[in-house]
Every structure is written in structure tokens, then in C-alpha cells.
Amino acid sequence: MTNNMSDLIDNYQQVMARIQTATELAKRVKAPELLAVSKRHDVEKIKALAAIGQVDFGESYAQEGVKKKEQLYEFPLVWHFIGPIQSNKVKLIAPNFDWVHSVDRIKTLQLLNHHRADNQQPLNVLLQLKIGDEPNKSGATYDDVVELAALAENLEGLKLRGLMCIPPASDDFNIQCGFFQEAEVVFGEMVSKYPQVDTLSMGMSGDLDAAIQTGSTLVRVGTDIFGRRPE
Ligand SMILES: *Cc1c(COP(=O)(O)O)cnc(C)c1O
């Protein structure tokens, strides 16, 4: 147990150092934020990271995320929903999470807005842009993102904050950068149209260096912090 937790802290500090190095290499002034992706890892690990100052946590399964949030209510954490959104889970997601990264359909936007309570802050929304052409992959096309952004702007329960993407897997830094640049361009257009847009969520354990090179403002890291996810 003790060992596990000290590995966790070690891993976390290594990821923070890697983000710092990539930020310097990219000659960027500000490092991206780190979203710790805690899906399928237990609350004790989240507590250990919260104790050393990590605030943002990402979950992919609605019930699991809500349960953890309830167990950790005394910690001032920010919860991000990053998984595919089934319509029947929106009732659970909309009131309980602070951010949703994976919006790629009009119906989801409308349901999220509907289920966000009036007395809550607007829900922070990222639109998931599809990058590369893999069949059966989630994410909206460029044209759909433009349409979704315009709609999100008009929904009072939501606050449009930017884009998220998951490009096709590759081990090659230049190929990774090529995919991320597509998102960077679309993000630039969104920023000039909508002044409150400030978040480009991209980069995971295997490609965060390339994501930082190409303008990511929020990297989502699971495996390199928590180790392999339990089946
Ligand atoms: C699981 C997940 C991550 C974390 O991936 P790792 O490779 O474990 O760092 C990031 N983003 C999304 C959308 C995920 O589902």
C-alpha cells in the first residue's frame, strides 16, 4: 500500500516534469493544465493526489464518476466527464460534473442544457472534434463543430469553452503533431469567434509532448500517473 502510493506520487511528479519540459521545448509561456484521468482507479489514489494539490480529475463512466465525487465531497475537486455520452446518462452527468469534454451531437447539447439546474453555474462544454478518418470513431466533423458551437452559445445552462480531440494512435511525434495541428487550427477559429473559448483538451500518456508542441491547454493523463487500469 505505502509503496503503491509513493509510486503514484513519483509518477505524478514525473508527468508534471514532462509537461514542464515540453512547454519549454515548445517555447510556450504557460504550461497546460493537467487533468488526472482516474477512471477505474480507486478513491484512495485520488485522495493522495488531491493532498498534493491536484484539482482536476477525469472520469469516463457516469455512475463511477458520481460515486467518487460523493465519496470525496470534502475535497474541493473539479470533475470532468470525458467518456462517450449515452442519452440516458445525461441526467446523471449534467448536474454532477463541472466539465464535459465529449459532446459531438446536437441532442446531447440540448439534453445537457435541460438537465443542468438553474441554480448551478453553467456546465463547461468542450466539443469533440473528429481527427483522422477512422470508422466508428466518435467526434464531430468540422462542419458539425461549427453548428454545435453556435447552438451551445445560445443555451443558458452551458458555457462553451473549446475543443477536445483524440487522434488516431501513432508512436511518431511528427504524425502526432500533424493530427493535433488540425485541432489547433479549428480551435484558433473558435477563439476568434467566441471570446470565452480558452480550452484545447488534447494529449494523453502516449502523445502529450506532441500535444503541448501544438497548443494544448489541457492534457488528460491516466496510465502514466496511475499505472495500468484494472480490467
Ligand atoms: C482514458 C482516457 C484518457 C487517458 O488515457 P491514458 O492513455 O491512460 O493517459 C484520456 N482521454 C480520454 C478521453 C480517455 O478516455
Short mmCIF file of C-alpha atoms and ligand atoms in Angstrom, two decimals:
data_model
loop_
_atom_site.label_atom_id
_atom_site.label_comp_id
_atom_site.label_asym_id
_atom_site.label_seq_id
_atom_site.Cartn_x
_atom_site.Cartn_y
_atom_site.Cartn_z
CA MET A 1 0.00 0.00 0.00
CA THR A 2 2.62 2.52 1.11
CA ASN A 3 4.72 1.56 -1.87
CA ASN A 4 1.85 1.91 -4.28
CA MET A 5 1.10 5.39 -3.06
CA SER A 6 4.70 6.52 -3.27
CA ASP A 7 4.88 5.17 -6.86
CA LEU A 8 1.77 7.16 -7.61
CA ILE A 9 3.28 10.38 -6.28
CA ASP A 10 6.52 9.66 -8.17
CA ASN A 11 4.64 9.07 -11.42
CA TYR A 12 2.65 12.23 -10.92
CA GLN A 13 5.76 14.31 -10.37
CA GLN A 14 7.37 12.80 -13.46
CA VAL A 15 4.34 13.72 -15.56
CA MET A 16 4.46 17.27 -14.18
CA ALA A 17 8.15 17.48 -15.09
CA ARG A 18 7.44 16.12 -18.58
CA ILE A 19 4.78 18.79 -19.09
CA GLN A 20 7.24 21.45 -17.98
CA THR A 21 9.96 20.21 -20.34
CA ALA A 22 7.57 20.01 -23.30
CA THR A 23 6.34 23.54 -22.53
CA GLU A 24 9.90 24.88 -22.60
CA LEU A 25 10.73 22.99 -25.81
CA ALA A 26 7.63 24.48 -27.42
CA LYS A 27 8.74 27.93 -26.21
CA ARG A 28 5.37 28.40 -24.61
CA VAL A 29 4.99 30.75 -21.67
CA LYS A 30 2.26 28.90 -19.85
CA ALA A 31 2.17 25.15 -19.28
CA PRO A 32 -1.11 23.34 -20.00
CA GLU A 33 -3.22 22.22 -17.08
CA LEU A 34 -3.17 18.56 -16.09
CA LEU A 35 -6.36 16.54 -15.95
CA ALA A 36 -5.68 13.35 -13.97
CA VAL A 37 -7.77 10.60 -15.61
CA SER A 38 -8.81 8.44 -12.66
CA LYS A 39 -11.33 6.13 -14.37
CA ARG A 40 -11.32 2.63 -12.84
CA HIS A 41 -8.84 3.69 -10.15
CA ASP A 42 -9.98 3.89 -6.57
CA VAL A 43 -10.71 6.96 -4.47
CA GLU A 44 -7.68 6.44 -2.22
CA LYS A 45 -5.44 7.31 -5.15
CA ILE A 46 -7.50 10.39 -5.95
CA LYS A 47 -7.20 11.47 -2.30
CA ALA A 48 -3.41 11.04 -2.40
CA LEU A 49 -3.16 13.32 -5.43
CA ALA A 50 -5.65 15.81 -4.04
CA ALA A 51 -3.45 16.04 -0.94
CA ILE A 52 -0.53 17.27 -3.05
CA GLY A 53 -2.59 19.81 -4.93
CA GLN A 54 -4.15 18.08 -7.96
CA VAL A 55 -7.62 19.54 -8.52
CA ASP A 56 -8.94 18.30 -11.88
CA PHE A 57 -10.00 14.66 -12.30
CA GLY A 58 -11.44 12.95 -15.38
CA GLU A 59 -13.92 10.07 -15.43
CA SER A 60 -15.41 8.14 -18.37
CA TYR A 61 -18.30 6.31 -16.74
CA ALA A 62 -21.16 8.36 -15.31
CA GLN A 63 -22.10 6.23 -12.26
CA GLU A 64 -18.50 5.61 -11.30
CA GLY A 65 -17.67 9.31 -11.51
CA VAL A 66 -20.69 10.41 -9.49
CA LYS A 67 -19.98 7.84 -6.79
CA LYS A 68 -16.39 9.03 -6.44
CA LYS A 69 -17.49 12.64 -6.32
CA GLU A 70 -19.88 11.79 -3.49
CA GLN A 71 -17.19 9.88 -1.59
CA LEU A 72 -14.78 12.80 -1.97
CA TYR A 73 -17.24 15.60 -1.31
CA GLU A 74 -15.00 17.22 1.32
CA PHE A 75 -12.23 17.81 -1.24
CA PRO A 76 -12.55 20.89 -3.47
CA LEU A 77 -12.12 18.96 -6.73
CA VAL A 78 -13.21 19.74 -10.29
CA TRP A 79 -14.81 16.79 -12.12
CA HIS A 80 -14.59 16.30 -15.90
CA PHE A 81 -16.68 13.81 -17.85
CA ILE A 82 -14.56 12.58 -20.78
CA GLY A 83 -16.31 9.38 -21.94
CA PRO A 84 -18.86 8.74 -24.68
CA ILE A 85 -22.22 10.23 -23.66
CA GLN A 86 -25.27 7.98 -23.78
CA SER A 87 -28.53 9.95 -23.74
CA ASN A 88 -29.86 8.05 -20.74
CA LYS A 89 -26.80 9.08 -18.68
CA VAL A 90 -27.14 12.82 -19.28
CA LYS A 91 -29.47 13.22 -16.27
CA LEU A 92 -26.60 11.99 -14.12
CA ILE A 93 -23.80 13.81 -15.93
CA ALA A 94 -25.29 17.30 -16.29
CA PRO A 95 -25.81 18.16 -12.60
CA ASN A 96 -22.77 16.32 -11.22
CA PHE A 97 -19.82 17.24 -13.41
CA ASP A 98 -18.15 20.63 -13.84
CA TRP A 99 -16.93 19.95 -17.37
CA VAL A 100 -17.98 17.68 -20.23
CA HIS A 101 -15.34 17.05 -22.94
CA SER A 102 -17.04 14.68 -25.31
CA VAL A 103 -20.01 16.48 -26.85
CA ASP A 104 -20.47 15.62 -30.52
CA ARG A 105 -24.24 15.76 -31.15
CA ILE A 106 -26.95 18.41 -31.01
CA LYS A 107 -29.19 16.18 -28.98
CA THR A 108 -26.53 15.82 -26.29
CA LEU A 109 -26.10 19.58 -26.04
CA GLN A 110 -29.84 20.06 -25.64
CA LEU A 111 -30.14 17.35 -23.01
CA LEU A 112 -27.15 18.63 -21.03
CA ASN A 113 -28.69 22.09 -21.03
CA HIS A 114 -32.07 20.71 -19.99
CA HIS A 115 -30.66 18.76 -17.05
CA ARG A 116 -28.33 21.45 -15.70
CA ALA A 117 -30.17 23.04 -12.77
CA ASP A 118 -30.96 26.77 -12.87
CA ASN A 119 -29.18 27.38 -9.57
CA GLN A 120 -25.92 25.87 -10.82
CA GLN A 121 -23.07 27.54 -12.66
CA PRO A 122 -23.28 26.82 -16.38
CA LEU A 123 -21.72 23.49 -17.33
CA ASN A 124 -18.37 23.92 -19.13
CA VAL A 125 -18.58 22.24 -22.52
CA LEU A 126 -15.91 21.08 -24.96
CA LEU A 127 -16.90 19.86 -28.40
CA GLN A 128 -15.16 16.69 -29.53
CA LEU A 129 -13.64 17.18 -32.97
CA LYS A 130 -13.04 14.06 -35.01
CA ILE A 131 -9.45 13.89 -36.28
CA GLY A 132 -8.25 11.44 -38.93
CA ASP A 133 -10.73 9.21 -40.65
CA GLU A 134 -11.16 6.09 -38.60
CA PRO A 135 -14.51 4.36 -38.99
CA ASN A 136 -16.81 4.17 -35.93
CA LYS A 137 -14.88 6.80 -34.08
CA SER A 138 -16.73 9.38 -32.03
CA GLY A 139 -16.33 13.08 -32.60
CA ALA A 140 -18.00 15.66 -34.82
CA THR A 141 -16.82 16.79 -38.25
CA TYR A 142 -15.59 20.35 -38.74
CA ASP A 143 -18.97 21.46 -40.15
CA ASP A 144 -20.82 19.88 -37.24
CA VAL A 145 -18.49 21.54 -34.74
CA VAL A 146 -19.29 24.93 -36.25
CA GLU A 147 -23.00 24.23 -35.89
CA LEU A 148 -22.68 22.80 -32.37
CA ALA A 149 -20.68 25.82 -31.23
CA ALA A 150 -23.35 28.23 -32.46
CA LEU A 151 -26.03 26.28 -30.63
CA ALA A 152 -24.03 25.94 -27.39
CA GLU A 153 -23.62 29.71 -27.33
CA ASN A 154 -27.38 30.10 -27.07
CA LEU A 155 -28.00 27.60 -24.28
CA GLU A 156 -28.03 29.24 -20.86
CA GLY A 157 -27.12 26.16 -18.88
CA LEU A 158 -23.92 25.67 -20.85
CA LYS A 159 -20.69 27.57 -21.30
CA LEU A 160 -18.78 26.79 -24.47
CA ARG A 161 -15.07 26.54 -23.55
CA GLY A 162 -13.42 24.87 -26.55
CA LEU A 163 -12.49 21.59 -28.17
CA MET A 164 -11.35 18.12 -27.27
CA CYS A 165 -9.81 15.55 -29.62
CA ILE A 166 -8.46 12.01 -29.60
CA PRO A 167 -6.44 11.46 -32.79
CA PRO A 168 -5.65 8.03 -34.23
CA ALA A 169 -2.89 6.30 -32.25
CA SER A 170 0.65 6.71 -33.55
CA ASP A 171 4.11 6.43 -31.97
CA ASP A 172 5.57 9.01 -34.33
CA PHE A 173 5.96 12.51 -32.90
CA ASN A 174 5.58 14.25 -36.27
CA ILE A 175 2.48 12.28 -37.19
CA GLN A 176 1.01 13.08 -33.76
CA CYS A 177 1.77 16.78 -34.29
CA GLY A 178 0.13 16.68 -37.73
CA PHE A 179 -3.15 15.43 -36.25
CA PHE A 180 -3.07 17.89 -33.36
CA GLN A 181 -2.42 20.79 -35.72
CA GLU A 182 -5.79 20.16 -37.36
CA ALA A 183 -7.43 20.75 -33.99
CA GLU A 184 -5.21 23.75 -33.28
CA VAL A 185 -6.46 25.47 -36.45
CA VAL A 186 -10.12 24.86 -35.66
CA PHE A 187 -9.54 26.00 -32.08
CA GLY A 188 -8.00 29.24 -33.37
CA GLU A 189 -11.12 29.93 -35.41
CA MET A 190 -13.32 29.27 -32.38
CA VAL A 191 -11.27 31.60 -30.16
CA SER A 192 -11.66 34.46 -32.60
CA LYS A 193 -15.39 33.93 -32.83
CA TYR A 194 -16.17 33.27 -29.16
CA PRO A 195 -14.07 35.25 -26.67
CA GLN A 196 -14.72 32.92 -23.70
CA VAL A 197 -13.26 29.92 -25.55
CA ASP A 198 -9.93 29.09 -23.88
CA THR A 199 -9.53 25.31 -23.67
CA LEU A 200 -7.99 22.87 -26.12
CA SER A 201 -8.11 19.44 -24.46
CA MET A 202 -5.62 17.16 -26.17
CA GLY A 203 -2.73 14.89 -25.29
CA MET A 204 -2.77 11.65 -23.30
CA SER A 205 0.03 9.47 -21.86
CA GLY A 206 1.30 8.45 -25.31
CA ASP A 207 1.20 11.80 -27.07
CA LEU A 208 1.20 14.64 -24.57
CA ASP A 209 4.56 16.02 -25.72
CA ALA A 210 3.27 16.48 -29.28
CA ALA A 211 0.01 17.96 -27.96
CA ILE A 212 1.93 20.56 -25.96
CA GLN A 213 4.04 21.37 -29.03
CA THR A 214 0.82 22.14 -30.92
CA GLY A 215 -1.04 24.29 -28.42
CA SER A 216 -2.86 22.01 -25.98
CA THR A 217 -4.09 23.87 -22.89
CA LEU A 218 -5.22 20.75 -21.01
CA VAL A 219 -3.64 17.30 -21.17
CA ARG A 220 -5.59 14.24 -19.99
CA VAL A 221 -3.27 11.70 -18.42
CA GLY A 222 -4.29 8.34 -16.94
CA THR A 223 -1.82 5.50 -17.37
CA ASP A 224 1.40 7.44 -16.80
CA ILE A 225 0.09 8.66 -13.45
CA PHE A 226 -2.00 5.76 -12.12
CA GLY A 227 -0.43 2.81 -13.92
CA ARG A 228 -2.42 0.33 -15.96
CA ARG A 229 -6.16 0.40 -15.41
CA PRO A 230 -7.64 -2.65 -13.65
CA GLU A 231 -9.80 -4.68 -16.09
C1 LIG B 1 -8.76 7.05 -20.70
C2 LIG B 1 -8.69 8.36 -21.38
C3 LIG B 1 -7.53 9.17 -21.27
C4 LIG B 1 -6.27 8.74 -20.54
O1 LIG B 1 -5.53 7.92 -21.38
P1 LIG B 1 -4.09 7.35 -20.95
O2 LIG B 1 -3.55 6.82 -22.22
O3 LIG B 1 -4.33 6.32 -19.91
O4 LIG B 1 -3.29 8.50 -20.45
C5 LIG B 1 -7.57 10.41 -21.88
N1 LIG B 1 -8.66 10.85 -22.56
C6 LIG B 1 -9.76 10.09 -22.70
C7 LIG B 1 -10.92 10.62 -23.48
C8 LIG B 1 -9.81 8.83 -22.11
O5 LIG B 1 -10.91 8.07 -22.27
#
